[in-house]
Structure formats: C-alpha cells, structure tokens
Short mmCIF file of C-alpha atoms and ligand atoms in Angstrom, two decimals:
data_model
loop_
_atom_site.label_atom_id
_atom_site.label_comp_id
_atom_site.label_asym_id
_atom_site.label_seq_id
_atom_site.Cartn_x
_atom_site.Cartn_y
_atom_site.Cartn_z
CA MET A 47 29.73 -2.74 25.94
CA PRO A 48 28.45 -5.06 23.46
CA VAL A 49 24.88 -5.98 23.94
CA SER A 50 24.09 -9.44 25.08
CA LEU A 51 22.10 -12.02 23.12
CA ASP A 52 19.92 -12.70 26.27
CA THR A 53 19.02 -8.69 26.51
CA ILE A 54 18.13 -8.61 23.13
CA VAL A 55 15.63 -11.84 23.28
CA SER A 56 14.11 -10.62 26.20
CA LEU A 57 13.40 -7.30 24.98
CA CYS A 58 12.14 -8.90 21.64
CA LYS A 59 9.52 -10.78 23.74
CA ARG A 60 8.70 -8.05 26.15
CA ARG A 61 8.02 -5.69 23.44
CA GLY A 62 6.66 -8.05 20.94
CA PHE A 63 9.40 -8.24 18.21
CA VAL A 64 9.99 -12.04 18.42
CA PHE A 65 7.94 -14.91 20.46
CA PRO A 66 8.88 -18.28 21.01
CA GLY A 67 6.84 -20.19 18.49
CA SER A 68 4.06 -22.23 19.44
CA GLU A 69 4.74 -21.24 23.10
CA ILE A 70 1.36 -22.03 24.76
CA TYR A 71 2.22 -25.63 23.61
CA GLY A 72 5.50 -25.89 25.21
CA GLY A 73 6.87 -24.32 22.29
CA LEU A 74 8.58 -26.02 19.19
CA ALA A 75 12.52 -26.05 19.24
CA ASN A 76 13.92 -23.02 17.72
CA SER A 77 10.87 -21.99 16.05
CA TRP A 78 10.06 -18.05 16.58
CA ASP A 79 7.33 -16.03 15.53
CA TYR A 80 7.47 -12.43 14.56
CA GLY A 81 5.33 -10.32 16.69
CA PRO A 82 3.76 -7.09 15.68
CA LEU A 83 6.97 -4.74 15.80
CA GLY A 84 9.10 -7.75 14.35
CA HIS A 85 6.59 -8.08 11.48
CA LEU A 86 7.01 -4.15 10.47
CA LEU A 87 10.82 -4.15 10.88
CA LYS A 88 10.99 -7.30 8.90
CA GLN A 89 8.90 -5.85 6.38
CA ASN A 90 11.06 -2.68 6.37
CA ILE A 91 14.12 -4.42 5.92
CA LYS A 92 12.62 -6.45 3.15
CA ASN A 93 11.31 -3.15 1.45
CA ALA A 94 14.64 -1.42 1.73
CA TRP A 95 16.65 -4.35 0.13
CA TRP A 96 14.07 -4.69 -2.70
CA LYS A 97 14.22 -0.72 -3.38
CA PHE A 98 17.93 -0.82 -3.19
CA PHE A 99 18.68 -4.03 -5.17
CA VAL A 100 15.76 -4.43 -7.70
CA GLN A 101 13.33 -1.19 -7.64
CA GLU A 102 16.12 1.45 -8.21
CA ARG A 103 18.20 -0.48 -10.91
CA GLU A 104 17.41 -1.03 -14.61
CA ASP A 105 19.14 -4.46 -14.59
CA MET A 106 17.06 -6.36 -12.11
CA VAL A 107 13.42 -8.17 -12.68
CA PRO A 108 11.61 -9.88 -9.58
CA LEU A 109 10.35 -13.63 -9.53
CA ASP A 110 7.94 -15.18 -6.94
CA ALA A 111 8.21 -18.97 -7.32
CA ALA A 112 6.72 -21.99 -5.83
CA ILE A 113 8.41 -23.30 -2.80
CA ILE A 114 7.86 -26.97 -3.72
CA MET A 115 9.54 -27.71 -7.27
CA ASN A 116 9.71 -30.96 -9.37
CA PRO A 117 12.35 -32.87 -7.43
CA ARG A 118 14.39 -33.34 -10.55
CA VAL A 119 15.31 -29.54 -9.63
CA TRP A 120 17.28 -30.74 -6.61
CA GLU A 121 19.08 -33.56 -8.57
CA ALA A 122 20.26 -31.08 -11.14
CA SER A 123 21.50 -28.52 -8.55
CA GLY A 124 22.99 -31.16 -6.51
CA HIS A 125 21.09 -30.89 -2.94
CA LEU A 126 19.78 -34.15 -3.12
CA GLU A 127 23.48 -35.40 -3.21
CA ASN A 128 25.40 -32.88 -1.35
CA PHE A 129 23.22 -30.87 0.52
CA SER A 130 24.36 -32.41 4.05
CA ASP A 131 26.33 -31.80 6.95
CA GLU A 132 28.44 -34.03 8.87
CA LEU A 133 27.22 -35.62 12.15
CA VAL A 134 28.61 -37.16 15.05
CA GLU A 135 26.57 -39.33 17.62
CA CYS A 136 27.55 -39.25 21.19
CA LYS A 137 28.01 -43.36 21.77
CA LYS A 138 26.69 -42.54 25.64
CA CYS A 139 23.96 -40.21 25.62
CA HIS A 140 23.23 -40.53 21.57
CA HIS A 141 23.02 -36.48 21.13
CA ARG A 142 23.92 -35.43 17.85
CA PHE A 143 26.37 -32.69 16.79
CA ARG A 144 27.91 -31.09 13.33
CA ILE A 145 31.51 -32.05 13.47
CA ASP A 146 32.46 -28.78 11.97
CA HIS A 147 30.97 -26.93 14.97
CA LEU A 148 32.56 -29.24 17.89
CA LEU A 149 35.85 -28.70 16.01
CA GLU A 150 35.42 -25.00 15.67
CA ALA A 151 34.51 -24.96 19.84
CA LYS A 152 38.03 -26.52 20.16
CA GLY A 153 39.93 -24.13 17.77
CA ILE A 154 40.62 -26.62 15.36
CA THR A 155 40.26 -25.31 11.88
CA PRO A 156 40.45 -27.97 9.52
CA LYS A 157 40.95 -27.67 5.84
CA TYR A 158 37.45 -29.16 5.99
CA ASP A 159 36.93 -32.13 3.64
CA LYS A 160 33.63 -34.17 4.32
CA GLU A 161 35.41 -37.51 3.18
CA GLN A 162 38.56 -37.59 5.14
CA VAL A 163 37.81 -35.83 8.41
CA LYS A 164 38.53 -37.83 11.48
CA VAL A 165 37.18 -36.92 14.75
CA PRO A 166 40.33 -35.97 16.93
CA ALA A 167 40.63 -37.90 20.31
CA GLU A 168 40.39 -34.47 22.30
CA VAL A 169 36.88 -33.74 20.59
CA THR A 170 34.11 -35.31 22.99
CA CYS A 171 30.39 -35.07 23.55
CA PRO A 172 30.02 -31.50 24.74
CA ASP A 173 26.91 -32.85 26.98
CA CYS A 174 28.30 -35.70 28.83
CA ASP A 175 32.20 -36.17 27.35
CA GLY A 176 31.07 -39.37 26.02
CA LYS A 177 33.36 -40.68 22.78
CA LEU A 178 31.62 -39.68 19.23
CA THR A 179 31.02 -41.90 16.26
CA GLU A 180 32.82 -40.98 13.06
CA PRO A 181 31.07 -38.36 11.06
CA LYS A 182 27.96 -39.31 8.68
CA ALA A 183 26.38 -37.23 6.10
CA PHE A 184 23.00 -36.14 6.82
CA ASN A 185 20.69 -34.30 4.07
CA LEU A 186 19.14 -30.95 5.18
CA MET A 187 16.33 -31.03 2.86
CA LEU A 188 12.77 -30.98 4.45
CA LYS A 189 10.96 -33.70 2.97
CA THR A 190 7.25 -33.79 2.34
CA PHE A 191 4.63 -35.84 0.34
CA LEU A 192 2.30 -34.46 -2.36
CA GLY A 193 -1.09 -36.35 -2.86
CA THR A 194 -2.28 -39.23 -0.75
CA THR A 195 0.30 -41.81 -1.00
CA GLU A 196 3.63 -41.40 1.18
CA ASP A 197 5.60 -43.59 -1.22
CA SER A 198 9.18 -42.26 -2.95
CA SER A 199 7.11 -41.15 -6.26
CA THR A 200 5.35 -38.48 -4.51
CA THR A 201 8.37 -37.34 -2.41
CA VAL A 202 8.71 -33.38 -2.70
CA TYR A 203 11.17 -31.12 -0.73
CA LEU A 204 10.75 -27.87 0.62
CA ARG A 205 12.97 -25.36 -1.01
CA PRO A 206 16.12 -25.16 0.81
CA GLU A 207 17.10 -21.85 -0.93
CA THR A 208 15.47 -19.57 -3.74
CA ALA A 209 18.20 -19.58 -6.16
CA GLY A 210 16.84 -23.04 -8.01
CA SER A 211 13.44 -21.28 -9.06
CA MET A 212 15.57 -18.23 -10.49
CA PHE A 213 17.62 -20.72 -12.91
CA ILE A 214 14.83 -23.14 -14.00
CA ASN A 215 13.03 -19.85 -14.97
CA PHE A 216 15.85 -17.91 -16.82
CA LYS A 217 14.81 -18.75 -20.25
CA ASN A 218 11.31 -17.95 -19.72
CA ILE A 219 12.16 -14.83 -18.04
CA GLN A 220 14.85 -13.71 -20.27
CA SER A 221 12.65 -14.26 -23.37
CA VAL A 222 9.39 -12.43 -22.09
CA THR A 223 11.33 -9.29 -21.01
CA ARG A 224 13.73 -9.42 -23.62
CA ARG A 225 16.50 -8.62 -21.37
CA ARG A 226 19.94 -8.28 -22.69
CA LEU A 227 23.04 -9.44 -20.47
CA PRO A 228 23.88 -8.69 -17.64
CA PHE A 229 20.84 -8.64 -15.85
CA GLY A 230 19.57 -10.18 -12.59
CA ILE A 231 16.60 -12.07 -11.41
CA ALA A 232 15.74 -11.36 -7.70
CA GLN A 233 13.28 -13.08 -5.24
CA ILE A 234 12.72 -12.98 -1.50
CA GLY A 235 10.87 -15.87 -0.11
CA LYS A 236 10.69 -18.60 2.81
CA CYS A 237 13.48 -21.19 2.79
CA PHE A 238 13.56 -24.67 4.98
CA ARG A 239 16.59 -26.52 6.05
CA ASN A 240 16.66 -29.32 8.56
CA GLU A 241 19.47 -28.05 10.37
CA ILE A 242 21.14 -30.06 13.12
CA THR A 243 22.75 -27.21 15.29
CA THR A 244 20.04 -24.31 15.26
CA GLY A 245 20.56 -21.77 17.89
CA ASN A 246 21.49 -18.36 19.03
CA PHE A 247 17.91 -16.95 18.60
CA ILE A 248 17.02 -16.30 15.13
CA PHE A 249 20.27 -16.96 13.67
CA ARG A 250 20.08 -20.27 12.62
CA THR A 251 16.75 -21.93 12.23
CA ARG A 252 14.80 -24.64 10.25
CA GLU A 253 12.41 -21.80 8.75
CA PHE A 254 13.61 -18.49 7.60
CA GLU A 255 13.86 -16.21 4.71
CA ILE A 256 16.34 -15.45 2.02
CA ALA A 257 16.90 -12.46 -0.48
CA GLU A 258 18.70 -13.43 -3.20
CA PHE A 259 19.39 -12.58 -6.86
CA GLU A 260 21.01 -14.67 -9.55
CA TYR A 261 23.19 -12.17 -12.07
CA PHE A 262 23.41 -13.38 -15.49
CA ILE A 263 26.71 -12.05 -17.21
CA HIS A 264 29.18 -13.04 -19.97
CA PRO A 265 31.96 -15.23 -18.39
CA ASN A 266 34.70 -12.63 -19.56
CA ASP A 267 33.25 -9.97 -17.27
CA TRP A 268 32.86 -11.77 -14.07
CA GLU A 269 35.83 -10.17 -12.17
CA LYS A 270 34.47 -6.81 -12.88
CA VAL A 271 31.23 -7.61 -12.01
CA PHE A 272 31.85 -9.31 -8.73
CA GLU A 273 33.68 -6.01 -7.64
CA MET A 274 30.81 -3.71 -8.89
CA TRP A 275 28.56 -5.96 -6.43
CA LEU A 276 30.92 -5.99 -3.73
CA GLY A 277 30.85 -2.30 -3.90
CA GLU A 278 27.12 -1.93 -3.83
CA ILE A 279 26.84 -4.47 -0.79
CA LYS A 280 29.14 -2.11 1.27
CA ARG A 281 27.11 0.60 0.11
CA TRP A 282 23.99 -1.18 1.50
CA TRP A 283 25.46 -2.19 4.76
CA ARG A 284 26.85 1.45 5.24
CA ASP A 285 24.34 3.66 3.82
CA ILE A 286 21.07 1.69 4.21
CA MET A 287 21.26 -0.61 6.87
CA GLN A 288 23.70 1.93 8.61
CA VAL A 289 25.81 -0.51 10.51
CA ASP A 290 29.09 -0.06 12.17
CA MET A 291 31.35 -1.09 9.51
CA ASP A 292 33.96 -2.44 12.19
CA ASN A 293 31.35 -5.10 13.03
CA LEU A 294 31.72 -6.78 9.45
CA VAL A 295 34.25 -8.94 8.42
CA TRP A 296 34.99 -9.33 4.75
CA HIS A 297 35.94 -12.99 4.59
CA GLU A 298 37.54 -14.07 1.38
CA ILE A 299 37.25 -17.78 1.12
CA PRO A 300 40.57 -18.92 0.07
CA ASP A 301 41.13 -21.90 -2.74
CA GLY A 302 40.28 -25.51 -1.65
CA GLU A 303 37.79 -24.11 0.58
CA ARG A 304 35.22 -22.97 -1.79
CA ALA A 305 32.20 -24.97 -3.38
CA HIS A 306 34.07 -26.63 -6.55
CA TYR A 307 32.18 -24.86 -8.93
CA SER A 308 33.09 -21.26 -7.45
CA LYS A 309 35.99 -19.15 -8.52
CA ARG A 310 35.72 -16.51 -6.02
CA THR A 311 33.07 -16.13 -2.70
CA VAL A 312 33.35 -13.82 0.00
CA ASP A 313 31.47 -14.35 3.24
CA VAL A 314 30.40 -11.04 4.69
CA GLU A 315 30.69 -11.84 8.68
CA TYR A 316 29.32 -9.91 11.69
CA LYS A 317 30.70 -9.52 15.33
CA TYR A 318 27.47 -11.21 17.06
CA PRO A 319 27.56 -11.57 20.74
CA PHE A 320 28.14 -15.44 20.17
CA GLY A 321 31.48 -14.81 18.01
CA VAL A 322 32.15 -13.85 14.59
CA LYS A 323 29.95 -15.86 12.06
CA GLU A 324 28.05 -15.67 8.79
CA LEU A 325 25.60 -12.89 7.86
CA HIS A 326 25.40 -13.65 4.13
CA GLY A 327 27.68 -14.34 1.17
CA ILE A 328 28.07 -13.25 -2.58
CA ALA A 329 29.48 -16.13 -4.99
CA TYR A 330 30.74 -16.44 -8.63
CA ARG A 331 28.88 -19.46 -9.67
CA THR A 332 30.33 -20.11 -13.16
CA ASP A 333 27.95 -21.48 -15.36
CA PHE A 334 27.60 -24.32 -13.11
CA ASP A 335 23.95 -23.96 -12.31
CA LEU A 336 22.61 -23.42 -16.16
CA SER A 337 24.63 -26.39 -17.45
CA ARG A 338 23.31 -28.68 -14.86
CA HIS A 339 19.76 -27.82 -15.46
CA GLU A 340 20.37 -27.96 -19.21
CA LYS A 341 21.92 -31.54 -18.76
CA VAL A 342 19.28 -32.77 -16.34
CA SER A 343 16.14 -31.31 -18.02
CA GLY A 344 17.28 -31.50 -21.63
CA GLN A 345 16.45 -28.17 -22.46
CA ASP A 346 18.60 -25.66 -24.38
CA LEU A 347 19.29 -22.95 -21.80
CA HIS A 348 21.81 -20.99 -23.97
CA TYR A 349 21.81 -17.16 -24.59
CA THR A 350 22.28 -15.52 -27.87
CA ASP A 351 23.94 -12.06 -28.05
CA PRO A 352 21.72 -10.10 -30.45
CA GLU A 353 24.77 -8.08 -31.62
CA THR A 354 27.65 -10.66 -31.71
CA ASN A 355 25.31 -13.79 -32.43
CA GLU A 356 27.50 -15.28 -29.90
CA LYS A 357 25.66 -18.38 -28.33
CA PHE A 358 26.88 -19.23 -24.81
CA LEU A 359 25.71 -20.41 -21.44
CA PRO A 360 25.61 -17.11 -18.94
CA HIS A 361 27.78 -17.10 -16.10
CA VAL A 362 26.40 -16.28 -12.55
CA ILE A 363 27.11 -13.87 -9.44
CA GLU A 364 24.90 -14.56 -6.77
CA PRO A 365 24.81 -12.39 -3.72
CA SER A 366 22.42 -13.93 -1.00
CA PHE A 367 21.44 -12.57 2.22
CA GLY A 368 19.41 -14.12 5.14
CA ILE A 369 16.49 -11.84 6.14
CA ASP A 370 16.44 -13.33 9.52
CA ARG A 371 20.20 -12.31 10.13
CA MET A 372 19.94 -9.36 8.88
CA LEU A 373 17.16 -8.38 11.44
CA LEU A 374 19.08 -9.51 13.98
CA VAL A 375 21.93 -7.39 13.02
CA ALA A 376 19.33 -4.47 12.81
CA LEU A 377 18.41 -5.34 16.50
CA LEU A 378 22.13 -5.42 17.84
CA GLU A 379 23.34 -2.27 16.06
CA ALA A 380 20.31 -0.19 17.25
CA TYR A 381 20.64 -1.19 21.29
CA TYR A 382 21.85 1.76 23.09
CA GLU A 383 21.59 2.29 27.14
CA GLU A 384 22.09 5.66 27.91
CA ASP A 385 21.15 7.97 30.80
CA ALA A 386 18.43 10.24 30.73
CA PRO A 387 17.03 13.13 32.64
CA THR A 388 13.99 12.58 34.78
CA SER A 389 11.08 15.07 35.56
CA GLU A 390 13.22 15.66 38.89
CA GLU A 391 15.67 18.37 38.37
CA GLY A 392 19.30 17.26 38.26
CA GLU A 393 18.23 13.26 38.15
CA THR A 394 18.83 10.76 35.23
CA GLU A 395 17.22 7.30 34.94
CA LYS A 396 18.68 4.48 32.34
CA ARG A 397 16.77 4.52 29.23
CA VAL A 398 17.11 2.14 26.54
CA VAL A 399 16.64 3.14 23.06
CA MET A 400 16.44 1.29 19.85
CA LYS A 401 18.17 3.76 17.00
CA PHE A 402 17.17 1.92 14.21
CA PRO A 403 17.67 4.01 11.00
CA LYS A 404 14.54 6.03 10.89
CA HIS A 405 13.27 4.27 7.70
CA LEU A 406 13.60 0.73 9.31
CA ALA A 407 11.79 1.76 12.50
CA PRO A 408 8.47 -0.34 13.05
CA TYR A 409 6.53 2.92 13.74
CA GLN A 410 7.47 6.08 12.40
CA VAL A 411 5.49 8.16 14.62
CA ALA A 412 3.48 8.00 17.94
CA VAL A 413 0.67 10.09 18.90
CA LEU A 414 0.44 10.24 22.80
CA PRO A 415 -2.16 12.43 24.34
CA LEU A 416 -1.33 13.72 27.66
CA SER A 417 -4.60 12.06 29.02
CA LYS A 418 -7.36 10.01 28.10
CA LYS A 419 -9.89 13.01 28.41
CA GLU A 420 -12.35 13.38 25.47
CA GLU A 421 -11.25 16.96 24.64
CA LEU A 422 -7.62 15.64 23.68
CA ALA A 423 -8.92 12.61 21.83
CA LYS A 424 -10.81 15.02 19.75
CA VAL A 425 -7.72 16.57 18.58
CA SER A 426 -5.30 13.43 18.43
CA LYS A 427 -7.54 10.86 17.22
CA PRO A 428 -8.04 12.74 13.86
CA LEU A 429 -4.31 13.60 13.72
CA ALA A 430 -3.29 10.01 13.99
CA GLN A 431 -5.92 9.08 11.41
CA GLU A 432 -4.04 11.82 9.00
CA LEU A 433 -0.65 10.63 9.93
CA ARG A 434 -1.67 6.97 9.17
CA GLN A 435 -2.04 8.10 5.33
CA HIS A 436 1.45 8.51 5.39
CA PHE A 437 3.17 6.88 8.32
CA MET A 438 3.07 3.60 10.44
CA VAL A 439 1.36 5.21 13.41
CA ASP A 440 1.10 3.97 17.18
CA TYR A 441 -1.28 5.49 19.20
CA ASP A 442 -0.97 5.08 23.26
CA GLU A 443 -2.97 6.76 25.79
CA THR A 444 -2.38 4.86 28.65
CA GLN A 445 0.11 5.58 31.59
CA SER A 446 2.32 8.46 32.44
CA ILE A 447 4.01 10.42 29.44
CA GLY A 448 7.59 9.63 31.06
CA LYS A 449 6.77 5.89 30.54
CA ARG A 450 5.10 6.23 27.16
CA TYR A 451 8.33 8.05 25.93
CA ARG A 452 10.45 5.09 27.52
CA ARG A 453 8.31 2.28 25.79
CA GLN A 454 8.56 4.16 22.21
CA ASP A 455 12.45 4.67 22.91
CA GLU A 456 12.64 0.73 23.76
CA ILE A 457 10.65 0.22 20.40
CA GLY A 458 12.71 2.57 18.32
CA THR A 459 9.93 5.06 17.28
CA PRO A 460 11.75 7.99 15.98
CA TYR A 461 9.20 10.54 16.61
CA CYS A 462 6.66 10.97 19.50
CA ILE A 463 3.80 13.86 19.24
CA THR A 464 2.40 14.78 22.43
CA VAL A 465 -1.18 16.51 22.49
CA ASP A 466 -1.68 18.53 25.57
CA PHE A 467 -4.28 20.89 27.08
CA ASP A 468 -2.22 24.06 25.26
CA SER A 469 -2.81 22.15 21.63
CA LEU A 470 -6.59 22.87 22.41
CA GLU A 471 -5.53 26.87 22.35
CA ASP A 472 -2.78 27.42 20.16
CA LYS A 473 -3.41 24.35 17.78
CA LYS A 474 0.19 22.80 18.29
CA VAL A 475 1.51 19.64 19.33
CA THR A 476 5.07 18.69 21.11
CA VAL A 477 7.15 16.75 18.19
CA ARG A 478 10.21 14.78 20.20
CA ASP A 479 12.82 13.44 18.68
CA ARG A 480 13.92 9.61 19.92
CA ASP A 481 17.86 10.26 19.47
CA THR A 482 18.31 13.76 21.00
CA MET A 483 15.17 13.81 22.98
CA LYS A 484 14.70 17.49 21.89
CA GLN A 485 11.35 18.68 21.83
CA GLU A 486 9.68 21.19 19.29
CA ARG A 487 6.21 22.75 19.23
CA ILE A 488 4.65 22.26 15.91
CA ALA A 489 1.27 23.73 14.33
CA ILE A 490 -0.85 20.88 13.99
CA LYS A 491 -1.72 21.85 10.26
CA ASN A 492 2.11 21.26 9.43
CA VAL A 493 2.87 18.00 11.16
CA VAL A 494 2.51 15.82 8.18
CA GLU A 495 4.67 18.04 6.02
CA TYR A 496 7.17 18.24 8.86
CA LEU A 497 7.52 14.86 9.52
CA LYS A 498 7.88 13.94 5.57
CA ASP A 499 10.81 16.38 5.61
CA LYS A 500 12.24 14.52 8.48
CA TYR A 501 12.11 11.24 6.49
CA ASN A 502 12.96 12.61 3.10
CA ASN A 503 16.22 13.92 4.84
N1 LIG B 873 21.74 -19.52 -3.01
C1 LIG B 873 22.82 -19.44 -1.79
C2 LIG B 873 22.45 -20.02 -0.37
O1 LIG B 873 21.48 -20.32 -0.05
P1 LIG B 873 23.48 -19.88 1.88
O2 LIG B 873 24.75 -19.26 2.35
O3 LIG B 873 23.22 -21.10 2.25
O4 LIG B 873 23.59 -19.65 0.19
C3 LIG B 873 22.01 -17.83 2.12
O5 LIG B 873 22.11 -19.17 2.30
C4 LIG B 873 21.95 -17.09 3.49
O6 LIG B 873 20.68 -17.51 4.32
C5 LIG B 873 22.80 -17.65 4.46
O7 LIG B 873 24.11 -16.44 4.11
C6 LIG B 873 22.25 -16.72 5.71
O8 LIG B 873 22.15 -15.23 5.90
C7 LIG B 873 20.76 -17.21 5.35
N2 LIG B 873 20.75 -18.61 6.13
C8 LIG B 873 21.16 -19.76 5.63
N3 LIG B 873 20.50 -21.07 6.61
C9 LIG B 873 20.19 -20.29 7.65
C10 LIG B 873 19.37 -20.59 8.77
N4 LIG B 873 19.26 -21.97 8.79
N5 LIG B 873 18.81 -19.71 9.85
C11 LIG B 873 18.67 -18.45 9.13
N6 LIG B 873 19.65 -17.93 8.18
C12 LIG B 873 19.95 -19.05 7.29
#
C-alpha cells in the first residue's frame, strides 16, 4: 500500500529529517527546517544533480548569483506584471483561495484564462460554504527594502526563480568562458514565492530551492535538443534517483495552455499521496528572455557564431527542478514496511526501512559497538574515525543492538558495522546490509576497501 503523507511527516520529525519551522514559538505557517538527516539527504540530492547535469558534461558552466537583483530584471522577465495567481475571497469568512485549486477540487479543468475565468455557482468556500468574490490577481514576489527608507525607490524582490540571473549573466559568462553554442548555465539556489495556498508538507512552501539550467542553442536545433534533455531527465529519474518510473507522469502541455513564449513544455508529474501533481518541468523558452533583457537593458545580447559569422539571439531550453520536491519524492519512494525476524526463533516484527539509493542515504555507514565497554570503544572509535575520511558515519552505542538496527533502517543507513567481543580476538567486525539484512564478518583492516567497493558498484 502506498505510504501516507502523515506517516512520512511523522518519521521526518521523529528521526530528524524535517522539523516544523520556528516550532518553539508556535511555528510559522508552512515553514520547515531540515534537521541533520534532512540536510544530509538534501545535500546528497544536490550533489548528485550537480554531478549528473553539470560536472559530467563538457557543455555546462556554473553560476552562483545574488538573490536580490536590480528590480528591472523582474520588469524585463514579466514577473512584476504577470507572476501572479488568481485569488478569490469568501464573502462570509474572508478566507482566500486560489481559484484554479478550487476548480480542480471540483473536477473542473478549465482552459484556464486569467482574464475571463468566472467562478461557477457550485464552487463555494471550502471552509464555510460561503459565496466567493470574482478572482483578482495577486503577485507572488516577496518584497523587501534596501537601505533605510521604505519607499518605492528602494523596493527590491527576493528572486522567485534562479533563471533571471542566468540570462543577465549570459554575455559575461559566454565571453569569459569562450563557450560556443550549445552550452548551459546551471545554478542551485534558494527562491521565494508568497504562495497563497501552501501545504502538503514541503511540496509547496514560500521558501524553497530550485536547481535549473538555461541551455543556449541555435533556434534551428530546438526540437532535437529538447528530446536530448528529455532523455537525460528520464535517465536521471531512473538511474540516479532510482524512482519507480510508473510513479511519474510525463505531461505534454497542450497548445493554448503553455506560457505564450513557449513552443513546447513538458511537466514531469508524480503520483503523490495527495494526487498527481507537478514535480518539475522542461520548457523551450525561445529567445523570449534574452530579447526582453536586451530591450529593457539596452545591451546587445546577441551571439556571433565564430565559424559562420551568423549573429543571432540564442534560444533556450530550460529544465527546472525543485530540490524540496525531489527530496519529498526520495522519501516517498524509499519507505517500506516489512516483516523482519526477531531474536526469538520463528518470530517476526514490523520493520520500517528507508531504502534510499545508497549514494543518497544521509549516513553511508553506522558503527555500533555491542556495548559501551571501554575495550570495545578502543576498537570501534578509531574504526569510525578512519571511516569518516571516506564516508558520512553515524556512531551509536546506546540501547540494544536490535533497536539500533531498527533506527538505522528507519533512517536508511545502507551498512551497519557491529564491533563485538569476538572482534577483540579475531580482528573482524560484522557488516550488516540494510536491504537484505545479511551479515558478513570482515577483517577490520579491509572494511574501508570493502565499503568503497560496495559504493562503487
Ligand atoms: N525557471 C522556471 C521555473 O521557475 P517553476 O515551475 O515555476 O519554473 C520550478 O519552478 C520548480 O520549482 C517547480 O517545478 C517545482 O519543482 C519547484 N517549485 C515551484 N514553486 C514551489 C514552491 N512554492 N514550493 C516548493 N517547490 C516549488
């Protein structure tokens, strides 16, 4: 049976993946803090993404740009004018909702047009059944002020996506790296949106991370490059994130529902416990962004092909990924409940095991001395320290060994190393595999190599 979101939320809190934000002050609506394990898992997902989409390719360069940019960036990109959701307000309780979400909940799938949408009579307030106002646009950018006065000349915005900074740095980057088309600029960073309807844990929050790249191409090449990136993205989900591909939905956005500048967009959706919803997307954005920045900044952003001397504005394919949504998917995919044998002959008990792909697991190995006794610590502590040079290591000497195995299963540690009293004699330890629960005696001097082999296969 698929895991419920509540089960994941409670495991995350209990084990230290994700905590409610500002909890000791009563929390802050839909803000979440990644605890020790959540941080490690997130970091591993970001590193894997970076390795796959940037490091292993010859056609990608990195960027780490400012979160706060000149507001004219958002004027050029259209965010100031158009980055809004259509909101309705209940005339009775004054709660506000996104009209597209209310329509979706009633199974009404409109050809959504912001100017013309009318609230059907059967759509009422989900909280008190009151009548709703007509929709009004609400800009999602989070404003703040630079300097000491709060007037409009100091208003700036926290970026709602990282893309803008890649377009405005295109010229700089292309000239210093002497890149020829096609090439991409990649970035991972925090983004902010004043979402009206948040919820479903870390699925939609106001502060989140995006990993995305702008891949600059000659306009004639867009169809084949789009296909190439779709293939790579499939490889990412199958081989690196190792998700069940049946849980993904490749949603080709039809004509009339795409952004006006996009000639092709595919939303990659996931079958979450709360429904099939967007995970991330890939869009062909034509030369919309560079042409807008050229117009608003007055700078020439054209590219000249060194072989043909053709001068043109590059077109762009943009794959964009939400890190927090990828982490949510990693948690949902990893969760298993199984019957596991206890120390009593023939008896079993339920074990919860997070079967993360090994390279994503927060800890790669746990060192568990059988008891707290000094003589065992003399072996287990130096072993843990040696392992730390190569792996993220957890060290746990409290509670029974059975309970410690269960804990490591629940946080997804692929290997546990037990140091027992025999270890003092035979200089060997027991290595237990998370998924098969099989145990092997390995010589202490070979443990690092043994684990390196496991991680390289
Ligand atoms: N530059 C393209 C862009 O920003 P987007 O679909 O608006 O596209 C990219 O955002 C991805 O960021 C989404 O596919 C989703 O994974 C993630 N994302 C967007 N809004 C989010 C939110 N409020 N909370 C968490 N993740 C979000």
